[in-house]
Short mmCIF file of C-alpha atoms and ligand atoms in Angstrom, two decimals:
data_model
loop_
_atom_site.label_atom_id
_atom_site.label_comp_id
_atom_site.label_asym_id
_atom_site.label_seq_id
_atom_site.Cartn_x
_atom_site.Cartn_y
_atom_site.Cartn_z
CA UNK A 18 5.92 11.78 14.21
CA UNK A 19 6.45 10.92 10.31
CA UNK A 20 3.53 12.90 8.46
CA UNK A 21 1.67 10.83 6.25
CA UNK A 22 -0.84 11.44 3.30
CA UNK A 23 -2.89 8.89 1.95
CA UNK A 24 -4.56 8.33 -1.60
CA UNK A 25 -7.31 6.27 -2.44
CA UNK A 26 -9.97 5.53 -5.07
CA UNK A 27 -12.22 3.93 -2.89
CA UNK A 28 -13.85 1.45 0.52
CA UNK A 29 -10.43 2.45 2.51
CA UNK A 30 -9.96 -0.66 4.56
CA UNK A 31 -6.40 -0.21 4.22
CA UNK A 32 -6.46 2.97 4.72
CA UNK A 33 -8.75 1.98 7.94
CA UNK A 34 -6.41 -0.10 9.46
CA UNK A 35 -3.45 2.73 9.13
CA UNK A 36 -6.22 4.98 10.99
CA UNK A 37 -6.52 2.39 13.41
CA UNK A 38 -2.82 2.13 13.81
CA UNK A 39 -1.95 5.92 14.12
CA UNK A 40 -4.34 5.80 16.98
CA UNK A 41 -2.46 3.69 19.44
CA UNK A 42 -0.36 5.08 21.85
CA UNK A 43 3.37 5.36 20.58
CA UNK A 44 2.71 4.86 16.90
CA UNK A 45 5.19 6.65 15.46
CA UNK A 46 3.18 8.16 12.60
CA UNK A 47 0.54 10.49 11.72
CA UNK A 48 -2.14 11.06 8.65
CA UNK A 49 -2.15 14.72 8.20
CA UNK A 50 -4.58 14.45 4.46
CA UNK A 51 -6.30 11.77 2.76
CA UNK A 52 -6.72 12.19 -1.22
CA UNK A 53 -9.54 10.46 -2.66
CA UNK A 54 -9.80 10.98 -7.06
CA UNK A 55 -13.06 10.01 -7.09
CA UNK A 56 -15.99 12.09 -4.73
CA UNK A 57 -17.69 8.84 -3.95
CA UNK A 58 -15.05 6.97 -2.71
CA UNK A 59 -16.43 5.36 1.23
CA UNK A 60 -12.72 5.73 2.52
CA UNK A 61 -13.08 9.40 2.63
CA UNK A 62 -15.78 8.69 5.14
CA UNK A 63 -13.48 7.17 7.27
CA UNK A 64 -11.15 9.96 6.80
CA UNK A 65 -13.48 12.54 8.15
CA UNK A 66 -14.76 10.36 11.10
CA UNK A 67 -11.47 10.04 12.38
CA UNK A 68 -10.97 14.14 11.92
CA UNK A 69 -8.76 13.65 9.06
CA UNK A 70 -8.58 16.42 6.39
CA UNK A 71 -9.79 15.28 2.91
CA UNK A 72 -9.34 16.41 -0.28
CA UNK A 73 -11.07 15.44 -3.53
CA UNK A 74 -8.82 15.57 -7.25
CA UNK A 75 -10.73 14.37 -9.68
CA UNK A 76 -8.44 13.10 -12.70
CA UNK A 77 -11.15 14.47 -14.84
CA UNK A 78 -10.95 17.79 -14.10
CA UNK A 79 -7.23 17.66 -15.64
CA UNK A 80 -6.44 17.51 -18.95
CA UNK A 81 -3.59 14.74 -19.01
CA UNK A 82 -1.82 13.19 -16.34
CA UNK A 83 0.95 15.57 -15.93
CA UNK A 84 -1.29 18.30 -14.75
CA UNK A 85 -3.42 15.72 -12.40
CA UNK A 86 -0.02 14.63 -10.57
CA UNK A 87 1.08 18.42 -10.08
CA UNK A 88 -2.68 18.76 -8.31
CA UNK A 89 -1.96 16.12 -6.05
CA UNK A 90 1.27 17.16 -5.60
CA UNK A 91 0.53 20.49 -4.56
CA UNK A 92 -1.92 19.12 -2.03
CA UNK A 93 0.37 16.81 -0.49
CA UNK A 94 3.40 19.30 -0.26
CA UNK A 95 0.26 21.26 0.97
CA UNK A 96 -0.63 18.65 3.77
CA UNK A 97 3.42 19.16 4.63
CA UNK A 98 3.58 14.98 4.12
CA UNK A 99 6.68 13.38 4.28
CA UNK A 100 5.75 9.77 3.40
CA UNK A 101 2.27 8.78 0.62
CA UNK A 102 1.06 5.82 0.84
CA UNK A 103 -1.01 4.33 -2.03
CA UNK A 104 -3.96 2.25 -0.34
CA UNK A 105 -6.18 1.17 -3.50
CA UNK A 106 -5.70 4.32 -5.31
CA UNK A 107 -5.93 3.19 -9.06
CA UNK A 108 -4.41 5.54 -11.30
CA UNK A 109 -0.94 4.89 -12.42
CA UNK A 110 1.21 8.01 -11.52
CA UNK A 111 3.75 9.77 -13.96
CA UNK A 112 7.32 8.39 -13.93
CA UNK A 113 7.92 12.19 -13.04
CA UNK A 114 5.69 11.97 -9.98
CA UNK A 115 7.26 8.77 -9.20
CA UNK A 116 10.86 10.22 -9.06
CA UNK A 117 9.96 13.73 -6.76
CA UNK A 118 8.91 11.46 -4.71
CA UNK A 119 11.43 8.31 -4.72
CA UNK A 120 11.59 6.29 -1.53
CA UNK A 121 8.90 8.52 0.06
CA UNK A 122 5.79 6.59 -1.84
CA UNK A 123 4.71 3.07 -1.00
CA UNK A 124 2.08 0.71 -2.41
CA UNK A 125 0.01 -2.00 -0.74
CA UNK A 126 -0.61 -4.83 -3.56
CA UNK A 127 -2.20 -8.16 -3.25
CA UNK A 128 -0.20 -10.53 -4.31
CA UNK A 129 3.14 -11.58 -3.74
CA UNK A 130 5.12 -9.14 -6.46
CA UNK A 131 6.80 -10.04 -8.37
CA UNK A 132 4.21 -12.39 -9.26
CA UNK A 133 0.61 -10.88 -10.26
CA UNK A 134 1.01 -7.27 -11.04
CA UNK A 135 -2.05 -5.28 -11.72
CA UNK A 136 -5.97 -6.21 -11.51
CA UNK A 137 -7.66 -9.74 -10.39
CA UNK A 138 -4.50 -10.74 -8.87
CA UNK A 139 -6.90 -13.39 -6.58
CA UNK A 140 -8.58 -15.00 -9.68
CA UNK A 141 -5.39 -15.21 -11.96
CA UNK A 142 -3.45 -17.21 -9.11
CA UNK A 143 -6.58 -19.68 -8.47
CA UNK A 144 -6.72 -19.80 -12.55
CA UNK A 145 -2.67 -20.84 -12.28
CA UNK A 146 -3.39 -23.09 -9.52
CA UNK A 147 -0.77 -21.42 -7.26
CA UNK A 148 -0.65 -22.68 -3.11
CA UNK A 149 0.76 -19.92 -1.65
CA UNK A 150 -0.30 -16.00 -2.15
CA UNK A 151 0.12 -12.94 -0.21
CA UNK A 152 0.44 -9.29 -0.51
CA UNK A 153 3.76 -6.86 -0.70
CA UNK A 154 4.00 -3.36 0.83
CA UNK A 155 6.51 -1.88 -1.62
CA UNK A 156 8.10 1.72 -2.43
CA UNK A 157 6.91 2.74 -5.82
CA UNK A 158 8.54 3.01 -8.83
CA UNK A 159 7.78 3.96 -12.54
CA UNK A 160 6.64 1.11 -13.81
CA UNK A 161 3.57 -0.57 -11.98
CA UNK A 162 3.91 -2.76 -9.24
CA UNK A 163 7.43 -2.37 -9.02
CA UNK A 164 10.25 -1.64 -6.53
CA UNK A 165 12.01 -2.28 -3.60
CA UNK A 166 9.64 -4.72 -1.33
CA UNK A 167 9.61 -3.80 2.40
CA UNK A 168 7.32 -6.03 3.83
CA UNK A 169 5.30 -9.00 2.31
CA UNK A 170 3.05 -11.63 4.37
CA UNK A 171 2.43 -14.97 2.47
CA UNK A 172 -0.85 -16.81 3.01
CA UNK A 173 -1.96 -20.43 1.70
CA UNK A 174 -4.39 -21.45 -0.62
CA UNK A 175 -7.13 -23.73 -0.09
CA UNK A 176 -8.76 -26.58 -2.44
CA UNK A 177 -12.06 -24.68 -1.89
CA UNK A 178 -10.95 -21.32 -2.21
CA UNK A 179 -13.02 -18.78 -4.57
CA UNK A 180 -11.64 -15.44 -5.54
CA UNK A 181 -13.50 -13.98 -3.18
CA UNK A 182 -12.32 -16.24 0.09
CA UNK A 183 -8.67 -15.92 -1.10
CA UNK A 184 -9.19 -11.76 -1.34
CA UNK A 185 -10.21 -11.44 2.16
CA UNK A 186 -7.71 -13.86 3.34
CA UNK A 187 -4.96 -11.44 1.79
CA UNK A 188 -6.58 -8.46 2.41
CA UNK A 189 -6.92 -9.46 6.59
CA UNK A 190 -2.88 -9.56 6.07
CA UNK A 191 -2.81 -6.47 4.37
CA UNK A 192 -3.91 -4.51 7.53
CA UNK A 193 -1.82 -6.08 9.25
CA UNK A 194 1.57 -5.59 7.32
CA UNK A 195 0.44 -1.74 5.80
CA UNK A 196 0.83 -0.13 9.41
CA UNK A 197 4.08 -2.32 10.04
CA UNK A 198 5.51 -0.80 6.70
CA UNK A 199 4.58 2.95 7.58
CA UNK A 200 6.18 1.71 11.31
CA UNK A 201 9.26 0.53 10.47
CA UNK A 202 10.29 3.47 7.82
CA UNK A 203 8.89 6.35 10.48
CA UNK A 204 11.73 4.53 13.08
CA UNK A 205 13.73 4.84 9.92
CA UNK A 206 14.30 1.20 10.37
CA UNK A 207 14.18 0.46 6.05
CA UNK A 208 16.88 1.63 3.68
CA UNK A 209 16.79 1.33 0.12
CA UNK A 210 19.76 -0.20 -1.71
CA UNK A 211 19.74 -0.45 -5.35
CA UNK A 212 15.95 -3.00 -5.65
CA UNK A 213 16.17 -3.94 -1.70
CA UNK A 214 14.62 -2.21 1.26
CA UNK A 215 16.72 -3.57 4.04
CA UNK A 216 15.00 -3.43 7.13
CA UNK A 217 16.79 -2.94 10.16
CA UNK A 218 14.72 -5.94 12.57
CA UNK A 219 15.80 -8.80 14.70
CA UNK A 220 16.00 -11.98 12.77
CA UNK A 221 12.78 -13.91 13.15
CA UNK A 222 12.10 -17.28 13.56
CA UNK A 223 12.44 -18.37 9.86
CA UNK A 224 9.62 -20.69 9.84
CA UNK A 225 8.27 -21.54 6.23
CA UNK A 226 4.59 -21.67 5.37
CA UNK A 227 4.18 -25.13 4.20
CA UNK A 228 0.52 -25.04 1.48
CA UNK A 229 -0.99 -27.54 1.51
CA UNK A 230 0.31 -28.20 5.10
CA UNK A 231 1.12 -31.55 5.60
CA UNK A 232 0.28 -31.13 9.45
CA UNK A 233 3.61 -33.20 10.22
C1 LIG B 311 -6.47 -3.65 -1.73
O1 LIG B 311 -6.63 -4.99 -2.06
C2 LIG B 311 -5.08 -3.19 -2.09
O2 LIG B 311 -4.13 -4.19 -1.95
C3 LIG B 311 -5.24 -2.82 -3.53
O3 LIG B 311 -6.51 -2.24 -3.62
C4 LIG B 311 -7.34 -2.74 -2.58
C5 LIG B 311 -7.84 -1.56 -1.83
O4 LIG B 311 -8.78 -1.91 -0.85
N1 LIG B 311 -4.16 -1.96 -3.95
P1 LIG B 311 -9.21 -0.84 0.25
O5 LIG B 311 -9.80 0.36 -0.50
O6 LIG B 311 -8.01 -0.47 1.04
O7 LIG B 311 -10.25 -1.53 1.07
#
């Protein structure tokens, strides 16, 4: 069983669906702590309903980053986690942080990286009249939004679309492709080389997703 810690900031749906997944039979993963840096964040809720231990670091009882990433580095090491997954957790994490824990730290983002890093990804691809978004479960590096992608799931975009219709479009795929990611690396199925996670799966059926589809 890989031991998993999670950090968030706040709802938790993704770190829901992880809870969700850890509970059926066979999943080959556990979430031994869930770090929340804000008190009020619902996902910690969640968390406890499910008998999860919580913690609460709040960045502002730290005087700079460096000392806020050693807190929540203590508590993880603490939690005896082997893998941290980032599920809307929204500070950005020293490069130092980053690196003692390289390969060992995913992100869930919503949009299809390398495209859209950051905020309002959903709004800033309807603005750029895109047809096809997505989201990317990625291990973290340094800079934001960056690294090797393990897992992404691509999903259309409609003429009527608002930024609110695309968001839970992506985010429905986001549950979905979160508990693959933490799946696949706890049957140590993903290996990083150089800016590629190779993942270790049959080939699949290779069918494109066609936006607008031209039903043919
Ligand atoms: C998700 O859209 C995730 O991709 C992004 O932050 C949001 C968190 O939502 N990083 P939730 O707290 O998991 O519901």
């Amino acid at each position: 069983m890989l031991r998993v810690a999670v950090l968030i900031s706040g709802r938790g749906s993704n770190l829901q669906s992880l809870i969700d997944a850890c509970r059926q039979e066979g999943f080959p993963a556990r979430i031994v702590g869930v770090i929340s840096n804000r008190a009020d964040a619902g996902g910690l809720q969640r968390a406890a309903d499910a008998g999860i231990e919580t913690a609460v670091i709040s960045h502002r009882n730290y005087a700079d980053r460096a000392a806020f990433d050693a807190a929540l580095d203590a508590k993880i090491r603490g939690f005896d986690a082997e893998l941290v997954c980032l599920a809307g957790f929204m500070r950005i994490l020293t490069a130092g942080f980053v690196e003692d824990w390289r390969d060992r730290l995913i992100n869930i983002h919503p949009s299809l990286l390398p495209a859209y890093k950051g905020l309002d990804t959903q709004q800033r691809a309807l603005d750029d009249g895109v047809r096809i978004s997505g989201c990317t479960v990625h291990f973290v590096r340094p800079d934001m939004d960056t690294g090797p992608v393990i897992i992404q799931a691509a999903v259309p975009v409609l003429d009527n679309d608002d930024a609110a219709s695309l968001t839970a479009r992506i985010l429905a795929q986001e549950h979905i492709i979160y508990p693959m990611a933490v799946k696949l690396i706890a049957e140590k199925r993903v290996r990083v080389q150089e800016n590629r996670a190779m993942v270790d799966m049959p080939p699949g059926p290779e069918k494109a997703l066609i936006s607008p589809s031209t039903g043919l």
